[in-house]
Amino acid sequence: MSVVARAAALIVAFLCVVGLGAFVAVYYIGSATTQLPIIHYTASGGQVSVVLQEDAQNDSTTRPDWVTYYTQDPSTKQWVHTTLFSVPANTKVNVTIYGFDGCTPLRNNYFSEVQGTLGGTVTVSQFDQHGKEYVTDKPMSVINSWSDCNVGHTFAIPDLGVFVPVASPNAQLSANDLCGTSPCTTSGNPYARETFSFMSPSQTGTYRWQCLIPCGGGFLDGNGGPMQTLGWMMGEMDVVSA
Amino acid sequence: MNSSDTPAAADASASPEPRHGWRLFSIWIVLSVAACLVIWFVWYPHMPPGRMSSSAASEQFDIAVLSVSAAPVIIGVLLYFVYAIVVWRARPGDEGDGPPIYGNTKVAATWIIGTTMIVGWLFIFGTVELVVPAGAGAGEGPSPIFKLAGTQAAAWTPGGSDMLQVQVIGQQWMWTYRYPQFGGMESTVLDLPVNTPIEFHVTSLDVIHSFWAYKLGVKADANPDVDNVAYTTAKATGGFEVRCSELCGIWHGAMYNSGTVLSQSAFQTWAAGVQSKEHSEGVLAALPTYALTYDPTVIPQLGKNIVQVDGITGAAGYYYGSGDPVTP
């Protein structure tokens, strides 16, 4: 075989290996992200309303015991098992999170402080399983996850400086009778409702968000599983052109 | 060419062999001097990581000196390689070997002396540079062999000689910073005063991270239950970025935030303001007492292990007990 032929054969072999690797990467990584639906929130009056809920379990067949977030489709009001959503740029984002999961202490209690929201506060309401409201629209700048059992998870967008402890139903006042079927409903289940607002950035792009409480039960230090998987306790907020 | 195969008559008519050694040396010395001058005067001022801090400037100096040290070696190797290909290449019909160098005292002595000088120089320079700059930017421990650039004190005020203590806390996937001389207040941004010796105490609350303030020339591993200490002195005001340089999970690549080197008075104002805000909001009271390391399975205010705290059930009914498997 001539030198030219050998070189050509080597180049072809190299390209085949690279192409195969690229195909596998695109196929698996691409499918891992595109399987999750993206909920699109459009602005109305210069604002969007993002609605989430957090559950101790979920309705999947593969990981039913993983703690997870759900996102509400604004058009159908149905809960969708995804953590991908989009909002317009430079828009006031009003977030409502329904906390159905029980409390878990923060690893770093510094994140008990509300940061990055408009006004630096969140508004918290808590209900027991009978619908009794024992905390009503209470503005809070700190929800101490160590002093009482009132924080379930956090909602954090580090790139935007948004760090929000998300209230849980008080375990003792709700007799620990937490929702056991997902997606949870406010009827017959203890829950917390937390609202806050922040401004989406003017720069479009993808902003990751995550929970900072190690809530991956069954994993080392609680940091694996749902904590490191899109669609569960971490997600992405796409900021698109308004 | 094999001299034993060469007829005496042919030797007499052949042109004299040039002095290859001197020719190589002459070319090498010219190229090396030129390369060293370019490195020192053109490249050095622009080398990473810059001169924003004492350790960054020291690293830049080290890289420049090592580049100057390496350039003659690299040029020597490449020059010999090219010279051999051009001058000593085998001509068509030449089937002989070159002259043997085994037993050539001049070659052996040059090799031994040259490599000894290079290794000795690197040993001496490296050792001195680990000590003299009072901190090479890596974790050096609370009692380093060099003299600290400032004094350790419980409080810090502008204009003094006291070091500023900053605790760097890593967790998946965030950096936060505590300032024990300001009531133990904590922040997601790393602000520092200029011309002040800084003592970083780097630790982690979960897995291994690595604190890398690139423009400050500081890089220290953040290990759980370990207080890793690094030193530097910021020499210029401006912004810098902090990254994690230890693969720590899916969002490792997004584990970064920023900091700013401020004037000493501006830093004092900022730090006192954050301390006051966190005090009034109750954040300081919610934080654990400042310590060099933290056990995240214990709630200090309650003095209890998390799994022993009544009412705290956590996700899926429990927190993360010691019996948890590593994998599901």
Coordinates of C-alpha atoms in Angstrom, one line a residue:
Chain A
M1 CA 0.0 0.0 0.0
S2 CA 1.4 3.4 -0.9
V3 CA 2.0 6.1 1.6
V4 CA -0.8 8.2 0.2
A5 CA -3.2 5.3 0.4
R6 CA -2.2 4.5 4.0
A7 CA -2.6 8.1 5.0
A8 CA -6.0 8.2 3.4
A9 CA -7.1 5.0 5.2
L10 CA -5.9 6.4 8.5
I11 CA -7.8 9.7 7.9
V12 CA -11.0 7.8 7.0
A13 CA -10.6 5.6 10.1
F14 CA -10.1 8.6 12.3
L15 CA -13.1 10.4 10.9
C16 CA -15.2 7.2 11.4
V17 CA -14.2 7.0 15.1
V18 CA -14.8 10.7 15.7
G19 CA -18.2 10.6 13.9
L20 CA -19.3 7.6 15.9
G21 CA -18.3 9.3 19.1
A22 CA -20.2 12.5 18.1
F23 CA -23.2 10.5 17.1
V24 CA -23.3 8.7 20.5
A25 CA -22.8 11.9 22.4
V26 CA -25.5 13.8 20.5
Y27 CA -27.9 10.9 20.6
Y28 CA -27.7 10.3 24.3
I29 CA -27.0 13.7 25.7
G30 CA -29.4 15.3 23.2
S31 CA -32.1 12.8 24.1
A32 CA -31.5 13.2 27.8
T33 CA -32.4 16.9 27.6
T34 CA -34.9 16.9 24.8
Q35 CA -37.1 14.3 26.4
L36 CA -38.1 16.9 29.0
P37 CA -40.8 19.3 27.9
I38 CA -40.2 23.0 28.2
I39 CA -42.9 25.1 29.6
H40 CA -43.2 28.5 27.9
Y41 CA -44.4 31.4 30.0
T42 CA -45.4 34.5 27.9
A43 CA -45.6 38.0 29.3
S44 CA -48.9 39.6 30.1
G45 CA -48.8 43.3 31.1
G46 CA -45.0 43.1 31.4
Q47 CA -45.1 40.1 33.8
V48 CA -45.1 36.4 33.8
S49 CA -46.3 34.0 36.4
V50 CA -44.3 30.8 37.0
V51 CA -46.0 28.2 39.1
L52 CA -44.0 25.2 40.6
Q53 CA -44.7 22.6 43.2
E54 CA -42.3 20.4 45.0
D55 CA -43.2 16.8 46.1
A56 CA -41.6 14.2 48.1
Q57 CA -42.3 11.7 45.4
N58 CA -43.4 11.7 41.8
D59 CA -45.5 9.9 39.2
S60 CA -42.7 8.4 37.1
T61 CA -42.3 4.7 36.7
T62 CA -38.5 4.7 36.8
R63 CA -37.8 6.8 40.0
P64 CA -41.1 7.1 41.9
D65 CA -39.4 7.8 45.2
W66 CA -37.2 10.7 44.0
V67 CA -38.1 14.1 45.3
T68 CA -39.0 16.5 42.5
Y69 CA -40.3 19.8 41.2
Y70 CA -43.3 20.0 38.9
T71 CA -44.0 22.9 36.6
Q72 CA -47.5 24.1 35.8
D73 CA -48.4 24.6 32.1
P74 CA -50.0 28.1 32.0
S75 CA -52.4 27.2 29.2
T76 CA -53.8 23.9 30.6
K77 CA -53.0 24.4 34.3
Q78 CA -51.8 20.9 34.2
W79 CA -48.7 19.9 36.2
V80 CA -45.9 18.7 34.0
H81 CA -43.0 16.7 35.3
T82 CA -40.2 19.0 34.1
T83 CA -37.9 21.7 35.5
L84 CA -37.3 23.4 32.1
F85 CA -39.2 26.6 31.5
S86 CA -38.8 29.8 29.5
V87 CA -39.5 33.4 30.4
P88 CA -39.1 36.6 28.4
A89 CA -36.1 38.8 28.9
N90 CA -36.2 41.9 31.1
T91 CA -39.6 40.9 32.5
K92 CA -40.9 40.7 36.1
V93 CA -41.2 37.1 36.9
N94 CA -43.8 36.3 39.6
V95 CA -43.1 32.8 41.1
T96 CA -45.5 30.7 43.1
I97 CA -44.2 27.5 44.7
Y98 CA -46.4 25.1 46.4
G99 CA -44.4 23.1 48.9
F100 CA -45.8 19.7 49.6
D101 CA -42.6 18.1 50.8
G102 CA -41.5 18.0 54.4
C103 CA -38.8 20.0 55.9
T104 CA -35.1 19.3 55.5
P105 CA -32.3 21.4 57.1
L106 CA -30.0 23.4 54.9
R107 CA -26.4 22.3 54.7
N108 CA -25.4 25.9 54.8
N109 CA -27.9 27.9 56.8
Y110 CA -26.8 31.1 55.1
F111 CA -29.2 30.2 52.4
S112 CA -32.0 30.7 54.8
E113 CA -31.8 34.3 53.8
V114 CA -33.9 35.4 50.9
Q115 CA -31.7 37.0 48.2
G116 CA -32.3 38.5 44.8
T117 CA -36.0 38.9 44.9
L118 CA -37.8 42.2 44.5
G119 CA -37.9 43.7 47.9
G120 CA -35.7 41.0 49.3
T121 CA -38.6 39.1 50.7
V122 CA -41.0 36.2 50.0
T123 CA -44.6 35.8 51.1
V124 CA -45.4 32.6 52.9
S125 CA -48.7 30.9 53.7
Q126 CA -48.9 27.5 55.3
F127 CA -51.9 25.2 55.4
D128 CA -52.6 21.9 57.2
Q129 CA -54.3 18.9 55.6
H130 CA -57.7 20.3 56.5
G131 CA -57.2 23.5 54.6
K132 CA -56.6 25.5 57.8
E133 CA -54.3 28.4 57.1
Y134 CA -52.0 28.8 60.1
V135 CA -49.7 31.3 58.5
T136 CA -51.2 33.8 56.1
D137 CA -49.3 35.9 53.5
K138 CA -46.4 36.5 55.8
P139 CA -43.6 38.5 54.3
M140 CA -40.2 37.0 55.3
S141 CA -36.6 37.9 54.5
V142 CA -35.2 34.9 56.4
I143 CA -36.7 31.4 56.9
N144 CA -34.4 29.8 59.3
S145 CA -34.2 26.1 58.3
W146 CA -32.4 25.2 61.6
S147 CA -34.6 26.8 64.2
D148 CA -37.9 25.2 63.1
C149 CA -39.2 22.8 60.6
N150 CA -40.3 25.2 57.9
V151 CA -38.0 24.9 54.9
G152 CA -38.4 22.1 52.4
H153 CA -36.1 23.0 49.6
T154 CA -34.6 26.1 47.9
F155 CA -35.0 27.7 44.6
A156 CA -31.7 29.2 43.5
I157 CA -30.6 30.8 40.3
P158 CA -26.9 31.5 41.1
D159 CA -26.2 33.5 38.0
L160 CA -28.9 36.0 38.9
G161 CA -28.2 36.0 42.6
V162 CA -31.6 34.6 43.4
F163 CA -31.6 32.4 46.5
V164 CA -34.9 31.5 48.0
P165 CA -35.6 29.1 50.8
V166 CA -39.0 27.5 50.0
A167 CA -41.3 26.9 52.9
S168 CA -42.6 23.5 53.7
P169 CA -45.8 22.7 55.6
N170 CA -44.9 22.6 59.3
A171 CA -44.4 19.0 60.1
Q172 CA -45.7 19.2 63.6
L173 CA -48.8 21.3 62.9
S174 CA -49.7 19.1 59.9
A175 CA -49.1 15.9 61.9
N176 CA -46.5 15.0 59.2
D177 CA -49.4 13.8 57.1
L178 CA -47.7 14.8 53.8
C179 CA -49.0 14.3 50.3
G180 CA -48.3 10.8 49.0
T181 CA -49.5 11.0 45.4
S182 CA -48.0 13.2 42.8
P183 CA -48.7 15.7 41.4
C184 CA -50.1 16.8 44.7
T185 CA -53.2 18.9 45.1
T186 CA -54.0 21.5 47.7
S187 CA -57.1 19.6 48.7
G188 CA -56.6 17.2 51.7
N189 CA -52.8 17.8 51.9
P190 CA -50.8 20.1 54.1
Y191 CA -48.7 22.5 52.0
A192 CA -47.0 25.8 52.0
R193 CA -47.5 28.5 49.3
E194 CA -44.7 30.9 48.7
T195 CA -44.7 33.8 46.3
F196 CA -41.9 36.1 45.2
S197 CA -40.8 38.1 42.2
F198 CA -37.5 38.8 40.4
M199 CA -36.5 40.5 37.2
S200 CA -35.4 38.3 34.3
P201 CA -32.1 39.4 32.9
S202 CA -32.0 41.5 29.7
Q203 CA -29.5 39.0 28.3
T204 CA -31.1 36.0 26.7
G205 CA -29.7 32.5 27.4
T206 CA -30.0 29.5 29.7
Y207 CA -29.8 30.0 33.4
R208 CA -29.5 26.9 35.6
W209 CA -31.5 26.7 38.8
Q210 CA -31.2 24.2 41.6
C211 CA -32.1 23.2 45.1
L212 CA -29.3 23.8 47.6
I213 CA -30.7 21.4 50.2
P214 CA -29.2 17.9 49.8
C215 CA -32.5 16.2 49.4
G216 CA -31.4 13.1 47.4
G217 CA -32.4 10.6 49.9
G218 CA -30.5 7.3 49.5
F219 CA -27.4 9.0 48.0
L220 CA -24.1 9.9 49.6
D221 CA -24.5 13.2 51.5
G222 CA -27.9 13.6 49.9
N223 CA -26.3 15.1 46.8
G224 CA -26.9 12.5 44.1
G225 CA -29.9 11.4 42.1
P226 CA -32.6 14.1 41.9
M227 CA -30.1 16.7 43.0
Q228 CA -28.0 16.2 39.9
T229 CA -30.7 15.3 37.4
L230 CA -32.6 17.7 35.1
G231 CA -36.3 17.4 35.6
W232 CA -36.1 16.7 39.4
M233 CA -34.4 19.1 41.8
M234 CA -32.5 21.1 39.2
G235 CA -33.5 22.8 36.1
E236 CA -32.9 25.4 33.5
M237 CA -34.7 28.7 32.9
D238 CA -34.4 29.9 29.3
V239 CA -34.6 33.6 28.9
V240 CA -35.8 34.4 25.5
S241 CA -36.4 37.6 23.6
A242 CA -39.4 39.5 24.8
Chain B
M1 CA 30.6 7.9 6.9
N2 CA 32.9 5.1 8.1
S3 CA 36.4 6.4 8.2
S4 CA 37.8 2.9 8.0
D5 CA 36.3 2.4 4.6
T6 CA 37.7 5.7 3.2
P7 CA 40.8 5.5 1.1
A8 CA 43.7 7.7 2.2
A9 CA 43.7 9.3 -1.3
A10 CA 40.2 10.3 -1.0
D11 CA 40.8 11.9 2.5
A12 CA 43.5 14.0 1.1
S13 CA 41.3 15.5 -1.6
A14 CA 38.2 16.0 0.5
S15 CA 37.4 19.4 2.0
P16 CA 38.2 19.7 5.7
E17 CA 35.3 18.8 8.0
P18 CA 33.8 22.0 9.4
R19 CA 33.8 22.6 13.2
H20 CA 30.2 21.6 13.8
G21 CA 30.4 22.2 17.5
W22 CA 31.3 25.8 17.2
R23 CA 28.9 26.3 14.4
L24 CA 26.1 24.8 16.4
F25 CA 27.1 26.8 19.5
S26 CA 27.2 30.1 17.6
I27 CA 23.7 29.6 16.1
W28 CA 22.4 28.4 19.5
I29 CA 23.7 31.3 21.4
V30 CA 22.3 33.9 19.0
L31 CA 18.8 32.2 18.9
S32 CA 18.7 31.7 22.7
V33 CA 19.6 35.3 23.5
A34 CA 17.0 36.5 21.0
A35 CA 14.3 34.2 22.4
C36 CA 15.1 35.1 26.0
L37 CA 14.9 38.8 25.2
V38 CA 11.6 38.3 23.5
I39 CA 10.2 36.3 26.4
W40 CA 11.4 38.7 29.1
F41 CA 10.5 42.0 27.5
V42 CA 7.6 41.2 25.2
W43 CA 5.8 38.1 26.6
Y44 CA 6.4 38.4 30.3
P45 CA 4.3 41.5 30.9
H46 CA 1.3 39.8 29.3
M47 CA 1.7 36.3 30.8
P48 CA -1.1 34.9 32.9
P49 CA -2.2 35.2 35.6
G50 CA -1.2 38.9 35.6
R51 CA -0.2 41.0 38.5
M52 CA -3.4 41.6 40.5
S53 CA -2.0 40.1 43.6
S54 CA 1.4 39.2 45.2
S55 CA 1.0 35.6 44.4
A56 CA -0.2 36.2 40.9
A57 CA 2.8 38.5 40.2
S58 CA 5.0 35.8 41.7
E59 CA 3.5 33.1 39.5
Q60 CA 4.0 35.4 36.5
F61 CA 7.6 35.9 37.4
D62 CA 8.1 32.2 37.9
I63 CA 6.6 31.3 34.6
A64 CA 8.8 34.0 32.9
V65 CA 12.0 32.7 34.5
L66 CA 11.2 29.1 33.7
S67 CA 10.4 30.1 30.1
V68 CA 13.7 31.8 29.9
S69 CA 15.3 28.8 31.4
A70 CA 13.6 26.4 29.1
A71 CA 14.0 28.4 25.8
P72 CA 17.8 27.6 25.4
V73 CA 17.2 23.9 26.1
I74 CA 14.3 23.7 23.6
I75 CA 16.3 25.7 21.0
G76 CA 19.3 23.5 21.5
V77 CA 17.3 20.3 21.0
L78 CA 15.5 21.6 17.9
L79 CA 18.6 23.2 16.5
Y80 CA 20.6 19.9 16.8
F81 CA 17.6 18.0 15.3
V82 CA 17.4 20.3 12.3
Y83 CA 21.2 20.6 11.9
A84 CA 21.5 16.8 11.9
I85 CA 18.8 16.4 9.3
V86 CA 20.3 19.1 7.0
V87 CA 24.1 18.6 7.5
W88 CA 24.5 15.0 8.5
R89 CA 21.8 13.4 6.5
A90 CA 22.7 10.3 4.5
R91 CA 23.5 11.1 0.9
P92 CA 22.5 8.6 -1.9
G93 CA 24.8 5.7 -1.8
D94 CA 26.2 6.5 1.6
E95 CA 25.7 3.3 3.6
G96 CA 28.2 4.1 6.4
D97 CA 27.8 5.0 10.0
G98 CA 28.8 8.3 11.6
P99 CA 31.8 8.5 13.9
P100 CA 31.3 6.7 17.3
I101 CA 30.8 9.0 20.3
Y102 CA 31.1 6.3 22.9
G103 CA 34.0 7.2 25.1
N104 CA 34.0 10.8 23.9
T105 CA 34.9 12.6 27.2
K106 CA 34.0 16.0 25.8
V107 CA 30.5 15.0 24.9
A108 CA 30.0 13.1 28.2
A109 CA 31.3 16.0 30.3
T110 CA 29.2 18.5 28.5
W111 CA 26.0 16.4 29.0
I112 CA 26.6 15.7 32.7
I113 CA 27.6 19.3 33.5
G114 CA 24.8 20.8 31.5
T115 CA 22.0 18.6 32.9
T116 CA 23.4 19.0 36.4
M117 CA 23.3 22.8 36.1
I118 CA 19.8 22.7 34.7
V119 CA 18.4 20.5 37.4
G120 CA 20.4 22.3 40.2
W121 CA 19.1 25.7 38.9
L122 CA 15.5 24.4 38.9
F123 CA 15.9 23.0 42.4
I124 CA 17.3 26.2 43.9
F125 CA 14.9 28.5 42.1
G126 CA 11.8 26.4 42.9
T127 CA 12.8 26.1 46.5
V128 CA 13.5 29.8 46.9
E129 CA 10.2 30.7 45.2
L130 CA 8.2 28.5 47.5
V131 CA 9.5 30.5 50.5
V132 CA 10.4 34.0 49.5
P133 CA 7.1 35.4 48.1
A134 CA 5.3 34.5 51.4
G135 CA 2.8 32.3 49.7
A136 CA 2.8 30.8 46.3
G137 CA -1.0 30.9 46.0
A138 CA -1.7 27.3 47.0
G139 CA -2.8 25.8 50.3
E140 CA 0.2 26.2 52.6
G141 CA -1.3 25.5 56.0
P142 CA -1.8 27.7 59.1
S143 CA 1.9 27.6 60.0
P144 CA 3.8 28.1 56.8
I145 CA 7.6 28.1 56.7
F146 CA 7.7 31.7 55.4
K147 CA 7.1 34.8 57.5
L148 CA 3.5 36.0 57.2
A149 CA 3.0 39.3 55.4
G150 CA 0.8 40.6 58.2
T151 CA -0.3 40.0 61.8
Q152 CA -3.2 37.8 62.8
A153 CA -5.8 39.6 64.8
A154 CA -9.4 39.3 65.8
A155 CA -10.4 42.5 64.1
W156 CA -9.4 44.2 60.9
T157 CA -9.3 48.0 60.2
P158 CA -8.1 49.9 57.1
G159 CA -4.5 51.0 57.2
G160 CA -3.3 48.5 59.7
S161 CA -0.9 45.6 59.3
D162 CA -3.5 43.0 60.3
M163 CA -4.4 40.2 57.9
L164 CA -7.9 39.9 56.6
Q165 CA -9.3 36.4 57.2
V166 CA -11.7 35.0 54.7
Q167 CA -13.3 31.6 54.9
V168 CA -14.1 30.1 51.5
I169 CA -16.9 27.5 51.8
G170 CA -17.6 25.2 48.8
Q171 CA -20.8 23.2 48.4
Q172 CA -22.4 21.7 45.3
W173 CA -22.4 24.1 43.4
M174 CA -21.8 27.4 45.1
W175 CA -19.1 29.3 46.7
T176 CA -19.8 31.4 49.8
Y177 CA -17.4 33.5 51.9
R178 CA -17.4 34.2 55.6
Y179 CA -15.6 37.1 57.2
P180 CA -14.8 36.2 60.9
Q181 CA -13.5 39.7 61.6
F182 CA -16.9 41.1 60.7
G183 CA -19.0 39.1 63.0
G184 CA -18.8 36.0 60.8
M185 CA -21.0 37.5 58.1
E186 CA -21.3 35.5 55.0
S187 CA -21.6 36.5 51.3
T188 CA -21.9 35.1 47.8
V189 CA -19.4 37.6 46.5
L190 CA -15.8 37.7 47.5
D191 CA -14.8 41.3 48.1
L192 CA -11.3 42.1 49.3
P193 CA -9.3 45.2 50.3
V194 CA -6.3 46.2 48.2
N195 CA -2.8 46.1 49.6
T196 CA -3.9 43.9 52.5
P197 CA -2.5 40.5 53.3
I198 CA -5.3 38.0 53.0
E199 CA -5.6 34.6 54.7
F200 CA -8.0 32.3 53.0
H201 CA -9.3 29.4 55.0
V202 CA -10.8 27.0 52.4
T203 CA -13.1 24.2 53.3
S204 CA -16.1 22.3 51.9
L205 CA -19.5 21.1 53.2
D206 CA -19.8 18.1 50.9
V207 CA -17.4 16.8 48.2
I208 CA -14.0 18.0 47.2
H209 CA -13.9 21.3 45.4
S210 CA -11.0 23.6 44.5
F211 CA -11.1 27.3 45.1
W212 CA -9.5 29.0 42.1
A213 CA -9.3 32.8 42.0
Y214 CA -7.3 32.8 38.8
K215 CA -6.4 36.5 38.6
L216 CA -5.4 36.5 42.3
G217 CA -3.1 33.5 41.6
V218 CA -4.8 31.5 44.4
K219 CA -5.8 27.9 44.0
A220 CA -6.5 25.7 47.0
D221 CA -8.4 22.5 47.4
A222 CA -11.6 22.7 49.4
N223 CA -12.0 19.4 51.3
P224 CA -14.7 18.6 53.8
D225 CA -13.4 18.6 57.4
V226 CA -10.2 20.3 56.3
D227 CA -9.0 23.9 56.8
N228 CA -6.8 24.6 53.8
V229 CA -5.0 27.9 54.2
A230 CA -3.6 30.1 51.4
Y231 CA -2.2 33.6 51.4
T232 CA -2.0 36.5 49.0
T233 CA -2.1 40.3 48.9
A234 CA -4.2 42.0 46.3
K235 CA -2.2 44.7 44.6
A236 CA -4.7 46.3 42.3
T237 CA -8.4 47.1 42.4
G238 CA -10.8 45.5 40.0
G239 CA -13.0 42.5 39.4
F240 CA -12.0 38.8 39.3
E241 CA -13.8 35.5 38.9
V242 CA -13.7 32.5 41.2
R243 CA -14.1 29.0 39.7
C244 CA -14.1 25.5 40.9
S245 CA -11.2 23.5 39.5
E246 CA -12.1 20.1 40.8
L247 CA -14.7 18.0 39.0
C248 CA -17.5 18.0 41.6
G249 CA -20.7 17.0 39.9
I250 CA -23.0 17.9 37.0
W251 CA -22.9 21.7 37.6
H252 CA -19.1 21.8 38.3
G253 CA -18.7 23.9 35.2
A254 CA -21.2 26.4 36.5
M255 CA -19.7 26.7 39.9
Y256 CA -18.3 30.2 39.7
N257 CA -19.0 33.6 41.1
S258 CA -17.2 36.9 41.2
G259 CA -15.3 39.2 43.5
T260 CA -13.9 42.6 43.6
V261 CA -10.8 44.1 45.0
L262 CA -11.8 47.4 46.6
S263 CA -10.0 50.3 48.3
Q264 CA -9.6 49.6 52.0
S265 CA -12.2 52.1 53.0
A266 CA -14.7 50.9 50.4
F267 CA -14.2 47.3 51.6
Q268 CA -14.7 48.4 55.2
T269 CA -17.9 50.1 54.3
W270 CA -19.1 47.1 52.3
A271 CA -18.2 44.5 55.0
A272 CA -19.7 46.5 57.8
G273 CA -22.8 47.1 55.8
V274 CA -23.3 43.4 55.1
Q275 CA -22.6 42.6 58.7
S276 CA -25.2 45.1 59.9
K277 CA -27.8 43.9 57.4
E278 CA -27.3 40.2 58.3
H279 CA -27.4 41.1 62.0
S280 CA -30.7 43.0 61.7
E281 CA -32.3 40.3 59.5
G282 CA -31.3 37.5 61.9
V283 CA -29.0 35.8 59.4
L284 CA -26.0 36.1 61.7
A285 CA -27.9 34.4 64.4
A286 CA -28.9 31.6 62.0
L287 CA -25.4 30.9 61.0
P288 CA -23.2 28.5 63.0
T289 CA -20.5 29.9 65.1
Y290 CA -17.5 30.6 63.0
A291 CA -15.2 27.5 62.9
L292 CA -12.4 26.3 60.6
T293 CA -14.5 23.4 59.5
Y294 CA -18.1 22.4 59.8
D295 CA -20.0 19.2 60.3
P296 CA -23.1 19.6 58.2
T297 CA -24.8 16.7 59.9
V298 CA -25.0 18.7 63.1
I299 CA -27.1 21.7 63.8
P300 CA -24.9 23.7 66.2
Q301 CA -27.7 25.9 67.7
L302 CA -29.5 22.8 68.8
G303 CA -26.4 20.8 69.6
K304 CA -27.9 17.8 67.9
N305 CA -27.3 15.6 65.0
I306 CA -29.8 16.4 62.2
V307 CA -31.4 12.9 62.3
Q308 CA -32.0 13.3 66.0
V309 CA -33.9 16.6 65.7
D310 CA -37.5 16.0 66.5
G311 CA -39.9 17.0 63.7
I312 CA -37.3 17.1 61.0
T313 CA -38.1 14.4 58.7
G314 CA -36.7 15.5 55.4
A315 CA -37.3 14.4 51.9
A316 CA -38.6 10.9 51.7
G317 CA -38.9 10.8 55.5
Y318 CA -35.3 11.1 56.5
Y319 CA -32.1 13.1 55.9
Y320 CA -28.9 11.4 54.9
G321 CA -28.0 8.8 57.5
S322 CA -24.7 7.0 57.7
G323 CA -26.4 3.9 56.4
D324 CA -27.2 5.5 53.1
P325 CA -25.7 3.7 50.2
V326 CA -23.2 5.4 48.0
T327 CA -25.2 4.5 44.9
P328 CA -28.9 3.8 44.7

